Coordinates of C-alpha atoms in Angstrom, one line a residue:
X1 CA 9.6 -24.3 -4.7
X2 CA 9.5 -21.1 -6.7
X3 CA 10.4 -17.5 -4.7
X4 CA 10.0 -14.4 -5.9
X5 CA 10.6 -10.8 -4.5
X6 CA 8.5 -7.6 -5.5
X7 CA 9.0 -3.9 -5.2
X8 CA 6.2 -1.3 -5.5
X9 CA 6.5 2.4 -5.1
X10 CA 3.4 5.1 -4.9
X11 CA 3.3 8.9 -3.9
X12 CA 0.3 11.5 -3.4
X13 CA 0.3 15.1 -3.1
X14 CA -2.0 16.2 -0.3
X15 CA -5.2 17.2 -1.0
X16 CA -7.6 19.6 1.5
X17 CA -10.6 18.2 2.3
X18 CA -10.1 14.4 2.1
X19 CA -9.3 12.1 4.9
X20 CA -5.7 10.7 5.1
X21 CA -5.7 6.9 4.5
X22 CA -2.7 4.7 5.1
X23 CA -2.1 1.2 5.3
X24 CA -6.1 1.2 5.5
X25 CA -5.8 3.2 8.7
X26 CA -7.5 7.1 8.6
X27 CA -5.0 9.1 10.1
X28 CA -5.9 12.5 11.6
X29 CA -4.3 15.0 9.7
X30 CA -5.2 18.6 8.0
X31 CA -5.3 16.9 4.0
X32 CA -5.6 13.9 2.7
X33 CA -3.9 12.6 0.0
X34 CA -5.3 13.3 -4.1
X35 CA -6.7 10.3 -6.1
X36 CA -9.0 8.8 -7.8
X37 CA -9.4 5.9 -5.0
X38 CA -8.6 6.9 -1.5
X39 CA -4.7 7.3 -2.7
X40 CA -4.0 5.1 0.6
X41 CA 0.0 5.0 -1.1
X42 CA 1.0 2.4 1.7
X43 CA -1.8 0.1 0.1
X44 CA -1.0 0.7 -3.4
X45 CA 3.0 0.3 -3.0
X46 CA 2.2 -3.4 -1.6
X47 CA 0.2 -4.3 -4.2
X48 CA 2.3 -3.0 -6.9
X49 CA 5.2 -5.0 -4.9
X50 CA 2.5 -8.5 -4.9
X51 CA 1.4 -8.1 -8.5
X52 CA 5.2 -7.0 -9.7
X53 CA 6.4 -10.5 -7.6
X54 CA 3.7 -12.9 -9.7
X55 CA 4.4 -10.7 -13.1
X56 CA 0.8 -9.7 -13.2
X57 CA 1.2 -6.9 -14.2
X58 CA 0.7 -3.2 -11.9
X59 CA -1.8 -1.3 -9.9
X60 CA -2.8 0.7 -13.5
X61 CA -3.2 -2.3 -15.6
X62 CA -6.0 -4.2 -12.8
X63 CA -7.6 -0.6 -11.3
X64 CA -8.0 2.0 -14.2
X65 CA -9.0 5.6 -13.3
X66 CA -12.3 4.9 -14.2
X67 CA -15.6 4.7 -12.6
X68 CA -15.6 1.9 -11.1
X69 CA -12.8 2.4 -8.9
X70 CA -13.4 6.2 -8.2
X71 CA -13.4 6.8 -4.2
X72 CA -12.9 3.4 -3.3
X73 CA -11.3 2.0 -0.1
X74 CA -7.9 0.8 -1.8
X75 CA -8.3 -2.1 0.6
X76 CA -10.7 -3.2 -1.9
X77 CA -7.4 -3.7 -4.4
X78 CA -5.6 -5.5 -1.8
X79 CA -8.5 -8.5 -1.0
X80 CA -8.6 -8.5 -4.9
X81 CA -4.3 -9.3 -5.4
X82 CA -4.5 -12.0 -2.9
X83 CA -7.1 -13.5 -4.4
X84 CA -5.3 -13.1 -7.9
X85 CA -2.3 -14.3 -6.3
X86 CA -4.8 -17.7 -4.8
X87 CA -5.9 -18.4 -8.3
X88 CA -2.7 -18.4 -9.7
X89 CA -1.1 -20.7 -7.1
X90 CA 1.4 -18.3 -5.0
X91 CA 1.2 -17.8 -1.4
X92 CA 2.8 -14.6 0.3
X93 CA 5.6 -14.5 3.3
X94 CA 5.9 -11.4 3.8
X95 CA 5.3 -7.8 2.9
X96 CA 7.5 -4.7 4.1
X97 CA 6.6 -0.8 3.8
X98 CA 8.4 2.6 4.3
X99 CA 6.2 5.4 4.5
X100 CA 8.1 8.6 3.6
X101 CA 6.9 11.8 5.5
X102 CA 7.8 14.6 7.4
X103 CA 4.2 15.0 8.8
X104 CA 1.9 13.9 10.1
X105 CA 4.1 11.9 12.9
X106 CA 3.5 7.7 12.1
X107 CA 4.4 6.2 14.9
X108 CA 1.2 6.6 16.7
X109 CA -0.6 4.8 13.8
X110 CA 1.6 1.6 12.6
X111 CA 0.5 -1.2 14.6
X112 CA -3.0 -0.7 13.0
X113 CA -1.6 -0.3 9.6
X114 CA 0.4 -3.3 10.7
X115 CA -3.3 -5.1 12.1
X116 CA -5.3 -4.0 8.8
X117 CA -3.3 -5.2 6.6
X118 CA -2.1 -8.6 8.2
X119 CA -6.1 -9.1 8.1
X120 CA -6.6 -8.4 4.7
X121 CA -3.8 -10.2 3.3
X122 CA -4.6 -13.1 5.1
X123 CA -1.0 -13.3 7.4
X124 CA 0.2 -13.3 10.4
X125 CA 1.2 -9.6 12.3
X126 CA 5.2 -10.7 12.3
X127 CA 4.6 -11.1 8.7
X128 CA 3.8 -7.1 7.8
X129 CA 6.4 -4.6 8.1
X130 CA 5.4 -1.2 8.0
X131 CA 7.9 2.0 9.1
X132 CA 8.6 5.5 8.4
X133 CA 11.0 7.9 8.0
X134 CA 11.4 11.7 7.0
X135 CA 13.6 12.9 4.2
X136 CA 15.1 15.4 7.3
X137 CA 13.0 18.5 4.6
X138 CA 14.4 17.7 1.7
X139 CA 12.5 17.4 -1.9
X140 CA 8.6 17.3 -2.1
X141 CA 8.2 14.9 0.9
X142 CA 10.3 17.1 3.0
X143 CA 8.6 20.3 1.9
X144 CA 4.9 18.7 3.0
X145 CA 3.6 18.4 -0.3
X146 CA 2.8 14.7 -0.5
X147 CA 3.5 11.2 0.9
X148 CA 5.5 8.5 -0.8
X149 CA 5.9 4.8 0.0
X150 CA 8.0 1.4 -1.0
X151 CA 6.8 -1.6 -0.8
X152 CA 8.6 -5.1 -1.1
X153 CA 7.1 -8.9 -1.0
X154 CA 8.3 -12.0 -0.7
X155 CA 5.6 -14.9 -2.4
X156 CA 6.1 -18.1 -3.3
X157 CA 4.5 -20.9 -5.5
X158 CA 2.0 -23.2 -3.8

């Protein structure tokens, strides 16, 4: 059996006037984060870290700024990976995300992130890791300007 490990990363600046999307989860919140999809950076780290495992490239190469993927739920990205992943024969074990924020506060929201994205990616809850932290205001996280996020994943070859 073939394993392989993936790493992703994404960050957004905040936006006014869009709704704040992580891990597929809207989470209350003055701004929202600035994109051409939703910018949901939890979302887009994973499937960076999926892709990046199987060598299929990134996020930019399968969803172009363009048209067709302007405003759209980036959990639209994420059905699309794992059915990339299907077709070429690899399976996933597990995924694990760090949000990095100072605000708004996460732990209120990461067993839905957790729920959401276990659905969509077709696996269990104990096999989705999502958790934050803070930079403790240092650099443009810790000055509130944006959101960042890592991602890694574990897949292996059917």
């Amino acid at each position: 059996m073939t394993t392989r490990i993936g790493s992703g990363y994404d960050v957004h600046a905040f936006a006014p006037g869009r709704p704040l999307v992580l891990g597929g989860v809207t989470i209350p919140h003055e701004a929202g984060l600035a994109g051409h999809s939703d910018a949901d950076a939890v979302i887009h780290a994973i499937v960076d870290a999926l892709l990046g495992a199987a060598a299929l490239g990134d996020i930019g190469q399968h969803f172009p700024s363009s048209p067709r993927w302007k405003d759209q739920p980036s959990t639209v990205f994420l059905t699309y990976t794992v059915d990339l992943l299907r077709q070429h024969h690899w399976s996933i074990g597990n995924v694990d995300a760090t949000i990095v924020a100072e605000r708004p506060k996460m732990s209120p929201h990461i067993q839905a992130m957790r729920a959401h994205l276990a659905e969509h990616l077709q696996l269990s809850l104990d096999q989705v890791s999502v958790k934050a932290t803070t930079t403790d205001e240092l650099g443009f996280t810790g000055r509130r300007e944006g959101i960042a996020c890592t991602a890694v994943a574990l897949i292996e070859k059917d």
